[in-house]
Structure formats: C-alpha cells, structure tokens
Amino acid sequence: MDTSENLDELSQDDLYEHHGFVASKGQEPLRVDKFLMNFIENATRNKIQQAAKKGHIWVNGSIVKQNYKVKAGDEVKVMFEHPPYEFLLTPEDIPLDIVYEDDVLLVVNKPAGMVVHPGHGNYSGTLINALVYHFENLPNNSSDRPGLVHRIDKDTSGLLVIAKTESAMTHLAQQFFEKSSEREYVALVWGNVEEDEGTIEGHIARNPKNRLQMMVFPDGSDGKEAVTHYNVIERLGYVTLVSCKLETGRTHQIRVHMKYIGHTLFNDERYGGDKILKGTTFTKYKQFVENTFKVLPRQALHAKTLGFEHPVTGEFMRFDSELPEDMVNGIEKWRGYAKHHES
C-alpha cells in the first residue's frame, strides 16, 4: 500500500478504527510503536510492529512505519480490515449473581476479575457476554453497550444496575448524571488516614505519559470534575479500611483520588499499590505483606451499596452486598497483624 495514500480516500467499509489517540501538548518525540505501548492495554511490541508492517498504523491520515516519531498534536490511529472485537458481542452462558430483578431492570453482584464489557485483550467472558446470553433485546447505552448504565473496573467487585428497557436506561442514566444515585465503596488503603472523614476534589483525566492511568489535575486544566467523600471504618496500623461515597463517577475515581491524598489502594498494581508503601524494613513484615497480596490478589475495592429511584414506581431502592471472601481474608490478616503489634 502506498504510504502517501490518504485515509479519507479509503471507503469506510475497507478499514475499521480499533484505537485512536491524539498526542498531548507535552508529548516529546517518541517512536510510534513505543507510544502505542503506553496507550493500548495488553498490547505487546511485537503486535504493534506487526500492525506497522501490514500498514495498519496511521498518523494524521497517512500510513507510517514503526520508527515514525510521534509529536505533540499528532492523531494516531490503528486500523484493521475487520471490526473491533468489542462490537462482536457473543452470547456466553456465564452465571450471574442477580441480587434483584423485575421487568425493567436488574442488579448484579460482579465478581473481581470479570471485565464489564469487551475491549482490547478481553473479548470474551465479560459481563456483557453473559447479559446478552441471559436477556434478549437489552437497550444500548450511548456507547452501544447493551444494558449498561454504569461500570466498575475488572478487579473491583460489587453491585451494578442493568437496564432492560430504553425508558429505564434513560431514567437511570439521568440519575447518575444528576448525582442523585447512591454509590458506596469499601477500600483498603495504604497508610493511616488521619482524618476520620473528608472530601477529595480534583479533576480527573488520562495521564499524558501513561494512558493506562488516570491522574488528578488539581488546577482543573484538564479532565472532568470529580468528588469523593470518605469515612474511616477501621485503622489497622499500616493500612486503613475506608468507606468512599461517589458524587461523580469518573474512570478509576477512588483509586486515583486516594492515591492523590497519599493513600494508594492496597495491591492496586496499576497505581503502585502492589509495593510495600508503608511499614517496616523487617524481612518478617515483607513476608507478611507478600502473603497478604496472595490472599487479596487485586486492588482492595468493593462496590458495596447501590441506591437509585425505580424508573417506574419512583420508589428509592437501596441494595447492599457483603464484602467478598478475598477482601475479608485480607482485612483479617491486617487486623491480626495490628493486634499483635499493639500488644
């Protein structure tokens, strides 16, 4: 394929955009293969280089080679001849933990490790694959995700409401937009959270240096407004158990906000919580933490309570879920450690 061929000259039926990014103002020149490694989750350098060889990487409308240097403002796209897998929703017979169901909605308790909707590297085994198997004609949200009103991260467990009708989708989405729904999470975070309660405010947007992370822009120069209210449940020495109530629902909001105030979630690999951030240098302590990471092998975050107004009856409904076994076991280990060292 001629590298001077313009993207606009191709029929939309020929290529499908799988990923698209605009390099930030602060982007220093960087090879496009390295640039994309920072942007695409689960992508290997080999996969990106193969895409370049096939002429599937475009910058500003033209095909580029893998050694092209991305500059500030460049529009980078990865194109293929088949549609993105996330649009090929395959029904899968995956059991669902349904907490409540009626004619217009259901509430599910999602286990840790289950991705909510298909995306790069996760094309099957998702909550959406399960939903389209168990329920017919679910309404699409604005991102064409059947039934989804909101989402939680793969390794976060807990409650989600799913809409079964168009009107329920509209009504529920409006409540999330107007901040009238209730969402309470329980998190185990590194360090002793000194204040019994507090509010964290700070715009959240993607980290320009690592697109797989979000970050706080306290001056509001980027991102969207985000507000998290927290209360301390229990202090366990080098970690603290907290309740977090969301006023807004940004991607990774609790994970990013707690890190911003110096209390990264326990075992949150993406944000550095899988390292020993507080404690002693003793070998025994290091071994204890490593063992606790094995007991609780993901970020310690659970969507515990969910409340909203029923789209038809107008009744305010509130659902509560138990902490999953891995979080209970991790908390118990820290509780035991704290008691032993108090004595």
Coordinates of C-alpha atoms in Angstrom, one line a residue:
M1 CA 0.0 0.0 0.0
D2 CA 1.3 3.4 -0.9
T3 CA 2.2 5.3 2.2
S4 CA 1.1 8.6 0.7
E5 CA -2.5 7.2 0.3
N6 CA -4.8 9.4 2.4
L7 CA -7.1 7.8 4.9
D8 CA -10.1 9.8 3.5
E9 CA -9.7 8.2 0.1
L10 CA -10.5 4.8 1.5
S11 CA -14.1 3.6 1.8
Q12 CA -15.2 3.3 5.4
D13 CA -16.0 -0.4 4.6
D14 CA -12.3 -1.1 3.9
L15 CA -10.8 -0.3 7.3
Y16 CA -12.1 -0.1 10.9
E17 CA -10.5 2.1 13.6
H18 CA -9.5 -0.1 16.6
H19 CA -7.7 2.6 18.5
G20 CA -7.4 6.3 18.2
F21 CA -5.3 8.8 20.2
V22 CA -4.2 12.4 19.9
A23 CA -0.7 13.1 21.3
S24 CA -0.9 15.6 24.2
K25 CA 0.7 19.1 24.0
G26 CA 3.6 17.9 26.2
Q27 CA 4.4 14.9 24.0
E28 CA 8.1 14.7 23.2
P29 CA 9.1 12.9 20.0
L30 CA 8.7 9.2 20.6
R31 CA 8.7 6.2 18.2
V32 CA 5.1 5.3 17.3
D33 CA 5.5 1.6 18.5
K34 CA 6.7 2.8 21.9
F35 CA 3.9 5.5 22.0
L36 CA 1.2 2.9 21.4
M37 CA 2.6 0.5 24.0
N38 CA 1.8 3.3 26.6
F39 CA -1.7 3.7 25.2
I40 CA -3.0 0.2 24.5
E41 CA -3.7 -2.2 27.3
N42 CA -2.3 -5.8 26.9
A43 CA -0.5 -4.8 23.6
T44 CA 2.9 -6.3 23.0
R45 CA 5.6 -4.5 21.0
N46 CA 5.6 -7.4 18.6
K47 CA 1.8 -7.0 17.9
I48 CA 2.3 -3.3 17.3
Q49 CA 5.3 -3.9 15.0
Q50 CA 3.2 -6.5 13.0
A51 CA 0.5 -3.9 12.6
A52 CA 3.0 -1.4 11.3
K53 CA 4.3 -3.9 8.8
K54 CA 0.8 -4.5 7.5
G55 CA 0.3 -0.8 7.0
H56 CA -2.3 -0.6 9.8
I57 CA -0.8 2.4 11.7
W58 CA -1.8 5.9 10.6
V59 CA -0.7 9.3 11.7
N60 CA -2.6 12.4 10.6
G61 CA -4.3 10.4 7.8
S62 CA -1.2 8.6 6.4
I63 CA 0.3 5.2 6.9
V64 CA 3.6 5.3 8.9
K65 CA 6.3 2.8 9.8
Q66 CA 7.1 1.7 13.3
N67 CA 10.0 4.1 13.7
Y68 CA 7.9 7.2 13.0
K69 CA 8.3 9.8 15.8
V70 CA 5.0 10.9 17.3
K71 CA 4.9 14.6 18.1
A72 CA 2.5 16.8 20.1
G73 CA -0.9 17.1 18.4
D74 CA -0.4 14.0 16.1
E75 CA -3.6 12.0 15.6
V76 CA -2.6 8.3 15.8
K77 CA -4.9 5.5 14.6
V78 CA -4.6 1.7 14.5
M79 CA -6.8 0.4 11.7
F80 CA -7.8 -3.1 10.6
E81 CA -9.9 -4.7 7.9
H82 CA -12.3 -6.3 10.5
P83 CA -14.4 -4.5 13.0
P84 CA -13.2 -4.3 16.6
Y85 CA -13.9 -7.4 18.6
E86 CA -15.8 -5.4 21.2
F87 CA -18.6 -4.9 18.6
L88 CA -18.9 -8.6 18.0
L89 CA -20.9 -9.5 21.1
T90 CA -21.0 -13.2 21.5
P91 CA -23.6 -14.5 24.0
E92 CA -21.9 -16.7 26.6
D93 CA -23.6 -18.9 29.2
I94 CA -21.8 -17.4 32.2
P95 CA -23.7 -17.5 35.6
L96 CA -24.8 -14.2 37.0
D97 CA -25.2 -13.3 40.7
I98 CA -28.5 -11.5 40.4
V99 CA -29.4 -9.6 43.6
Y100 CA -32.7 -8.2 42.3
E101 CA -34.7 -8.4 39.0
D102 CA -38.0 -7.1 37.7
D103 CA -39.4 -6.2 34.2
V104 CA -37.3 -3.1 33.7
L105 CA -34.0 -3.6 35.5
L106 CA -31.8 -6.0 37.4
V107 CA -29.0 -5.5 40.0
V108 CA -26.0 -7.9 39.7
N109 CA -23.1 -8.5 42.1
K110 CA -20.0 -8.7 39.8
P111 CA -17.1 -10.8 41.0
A112 CA -13.5 -9.4 40.9
G113 CA -11.7 -10.5 37.7
M114 CA -14.7 -10.1 35.4
V115 CA -14.5 -7.4 32.8
V116 CA -17.7 -5.4 32.4
H117 CA -17.6 -5.0 28.6
P118 CA -15.4 -6.4 25.8
G119 CA -12.4 -4.4 24.8
H120 CA -8.8 -4.8 23.7
G121 CA -7.5 -8.1 25.1
N122 CA -10.8 -9.1 26.7
Y123 CA -13.2 -10.2 24.0
S124 CA -15.0 -12.9 25.9
G125 CA -16.0 -13.8 29.5
T126 CA -17.3 -10.3 30.2
L127 CA -20.5 -9.2 32.0
I128 CA -21.9 -8.1 28.6
N129 CA -21.3 -11.5 27.1
A130 CA -23.3 -13.0 30.0
L131 CA -26.1 -10.4 29.8
V132 CA -26.7 -10.9 26.1
Y133 CA -27.0 -14.6 26.7
H134 CA -29.5 -14.4 29.6
F135 CA -31.5 -11.4 28.3
E136 CA -32.9 -10.6 24.9
N137 CA -33.2 -7.1 23.4
L138 CA -31.3 -5.1 26.0
P139 CA -31.2 -1.4 25.2
N140 CA -27.9 0.1 24.1
N141 CA -26.4 3.0 26.0
S142 CA -24.7 5.9 24.3
S143 CA -21.6 3.8 23.7
D144 CA -23.6 0.8 22.3
R145 CA -23.1 -1.3 25.4
P146 CA -26.3 -3.4 26.0
G147 CA -27.9 -2.7 29.3
L148 CA -25.0 -0.8 30.9
V149 CA -25.9 2.2 33.0
H150 CA -22.5 2.4 34.7
R151 CA -19.4 0.3 35.1
I152 CA -16.8 -0.8 37.6
D153 CA -13.2 -1.9 36.9
K154 CA -12.3 -5.5 36.1
D155 CA -10.7 -6.2 39.5
T156 CA -13.3 -4.2 41.5
S157 CA -16.1 -6.4 42.8
G158 CA -19.7 -5.3 43.6
L159 CA -23.0 -4.0 42.6
L160 CA -24.2 -2.8 39.2
V161 CA -27.6 -1.9 37.9
I162 CA -28.6 -3.1 34.4
A163 CA -31.4 -1.6 32.4
K164 CA -33.8 -3.9 30.5
T165 CA -35.8 -1.2 28.7
E166 CA -35.0 2.0 26.8
S167 CA -37.0 4.1 29.3
A168 CA -35.3 2.5 32.3
M169 CA -31.9 3.2 30.6
T170 CA -32.8 6.9 30.1
H171 CA -34.2 7.3 33.6
L172 CA -31.3 5.6 35.4
A173 CA -28.6 7.3 33.3
Q174 CA -30.2 10.6 34.2
Q175 CA -29.9 9.8 37.9
F176 CA -26.2 9.1 37.6
F177 CA -25.7 12.3 35.6
E178 CA -27.6 14.4 38.2
K179 CA -25.7 12.7 41.1
S180 CA -29.0 11.5 42.7
S181 CA -27.9 7.8 42.8
E182 CA -26.0 6.5 45.8
R183 CA -22.8 4.5 45.4
E184 CA -20.7 3.5 48.4
Y185 CA -17.5 1.5 48.1
V186 CA -15.3 -0.1 50.7
A187 CA -11.5 0.1 50.2
L188 CA -8.4 -1.0 52.0
V189 CA -5.7 1.7 51.5
W190 CA -2.0 2.1 52.4
G191 CA -1.2 4.3 55.4
N192 CA -3.0 5.7 58.4
V193 CA -5.8 8.0 57.1
E194 CA -5.5 10.7 59.8
E195 CA -8.8 12.5 59.3
D196 CA -12.0 10.5 60.3
E197 CA -13.7 11.8 57.3
G198 CA -13.1 14.1 54.3
T199 CA -13.8 15.1 50.8
I200 CA -11.4 14.8 47.9
E201 CA -11.9 17.1 44.9
G202 CA -9.8 17.3 41.8
H203 CA -10.4 17.0 38.0
I204 CA -9.5 13.6 36.6
A205 CA -8.1 12.9 33.1
R206 CA -5.8 10.4 31.5
N207 CA -2.1 10.6 32.4
P208 CA -0.4 12.1 29.3
K209 CA 2.7 9.9 30.0
N210 CA 0.8 6.7 30.6
R211 CA -2.6 6.4 29.0
L212 CA -3.4 3.3 31.1
Q213 CA -3.5 5.5 34.2
M214 CA -5.7 8.4 35.2
M215 CA -4.5 11.3 37.3
V216 CA -5.7 14.4 39.2
F217 CA -5.3 17.9 37.7
P218 CA -6.0 20.0 40.8
D219 CA -5.9 23.3 38.8
G220 CA -8.7 22.0 36.6
S221 CA -6.6 22.4 33.4
D222 CA -7.7 19.0 32.1
G223 CA -10.3 16.4 32.7
K224 CA -13.7 16.4 34.4
E225 CA -14.8 17.4 37.9
A226 CA -14.6 14.5 40.4
V227 CA -15.7 14.4 44.0
T228 CA -15.2 11.6 46.5
H229 CA -16.4 11.6 50.2
Y230 CA -14.6 9.2 52.5
N231 CA -15.0 7.9 56.1
V232 CA -12.6 5.8 58.1
I233 CA -14.1 2.5 59.1
E234 CA -11.1 0.9 60.9
R235 CA -7.4 1.7 61.3
L236 CA -5.2 -1.3 61.0
G237 CA -1.7 0.1 61.6
Y238 CA 0.0 0.5 58.2
V239 CA -3.3 0.3 56.3
T240 CA -6.8 1.8 56.8
L241 CA -10.3 0.5 55.9
V242 CA -12.4 3.3 54.4
S243 CA -15.8 3.9 53.0
C244 CA -15.9 6.0 49.8
K245 CA -19.1 7.6 48.5
L246 CA -19.1 8.9 44.9
E247 CA -20.6 12.2 44.0
T248 CA -19.3 11.8 40.4
G249 CA -18.3 8.6 38.6
R250 CA -15.0 9.1 36.7
T251 CA -12.8 6.2 35.5
H252 CA -10.7 4.9 38.4
Q253 CA -12.0 7.7 40.6
I254 CA -11.5 6.2 44.0
R255 CA -8.2 4.6 43.0
V256 CA -6.9 8.0 41.7
H257 CA -8.3 10.2 44.4
M258 CA -7.0 8.0 47.3
K259 CA -3.5 7.9 45.7
Y260 CA -3.7 11.7 45.3
I261 CA -4.0 12.2 49.0
G262 CA -1.2 9.7 49.7
H263 CA -3.3 6.5 50.3
T264 CA -3.0 4.3 47.3
L265 CA -5.3 1.2 47.4
F266 CA -3.7 -1.9 48.8
N267 CA -2.4 -4.2 45.9
D268 CA -3.5 -1.8 43.2
E269 CA -0.9 -2.8 40.6
R270 CA -1.7 0.0 38.1
Y271 CA -1.2 2.7 40.7
G272 CA 1.8 1.2 42.6
G273 CA -0.2 -0.3 45.5
D274 CA 1.3 -3.7 44.8
K275 CA 4.5 -2.4 46.5
I276 CA 5.1 -2.0 50.3
L277 CA 4.3 1.6 50.7
K278 CA 4.1 1.8 54.5
G279 CA 5.6 -0.2 57.3
T280 CA 9.0 -1.6 58.4
T281 CA 12.1 -2.9 56.7
F282 CA 12.0 -6.2 58.6
T283 CA 12.0 -9.4 56.5
K284 CA 9.1 -10.8 58.5
Y285 CA 7.0 -7.8 57.7
K286 CA 7.9 -8.1 54.0
Q287 CA 6.8 -11.7 54.1
F288 CA 3.6 -10.9 55.8
V289 CA 2.7 -8.3 53.1
E290 CA 3.6 -10.7 50.3
N291 CA 1.3 -13.3 51.9
T292 CA -1.5 -10.8 52.2
F293 CA -1.0 -9.9 48.5
K294 CA -1.6 -13.6 47.7
V295 CA -4.7 -13.7 49.8
L296 CA -6.1 -10.5 48.2
P297 CA -4.6 -10.6 44.7
R298 CA -6.2 -7.4 43.3
Q299 CA -7.0 -3.8 44.3
A300 CA -8.9 -3.9 47.6
L301 CA -12.1 -2.2 46.3
H302 CA -15.7 -3.4 46.5
A303 CA -18.8 -1.6 45.3
K304 CA -20.8 -2.4 48.5
T305 CA -24.0 -0.2 48.3
L306 CA -26.1 1.0 45.4
G307 CA -29.2 3.2 45.6
F308 CA -31.5 4.7 43.0
E309 CA -35.1 5.7 42.2
H310 CA -37.0 2.9 40.5
P311 CA -37.7 4.2 36.9
V312 CA -41.4 3.0 37.0
T313 CA -42.6 3.1 40.7
G314 CA -40.5 6.1 41.8
E315 CA -39.5 4.2 44.9
F316 CA -36.0 4.7 46.2
M317 CA -34.3 1.3 46.3
R318 CA -31.1 0.6 48.1
F319 CA -29.0 -2.6 47.8
D320 CA -26.2 -3.8 50.0
S321 CA -23.6 -6.6 49.4
E322 CA -21.3 -8.5 51.6
L323 CA -17.5 -8.0 51.2
P324 CA -16.1 -10.8 49.1
E325 CA -14.0 -13.5 50.7
D326 CA -10.7 -12.3 49.4
M327 CA -11.2 -8.8 51.0
V328 CA -12.5 -10.3 54.2
N329 CA -9.4 -12.5 54.4
G330 CA -7.0 -9.7 53.6
I331 CA -8.6 -7.4 56.2
E332 CA -8.5 -10.2 58.8
K333 CA -4.7 -10.7 58.2
W334 CA -4.1 -6.9 58.8
R335 CA -6.4 -7.0 61.8
G336 CA -4.3 -9.8 63.3
Y337 CA -1.1 -8.1 62.5
A338 CA -2.2 -4.8 64.1
K339 CA -3.4 -6.5 67.3
H340 CA -0.2 -8.5 67.6
H341 CA 1.9 -5.3 67.3
E342 CA -0.3 -3.3 69.7
S343 CA 0.3 -5.9 72.4

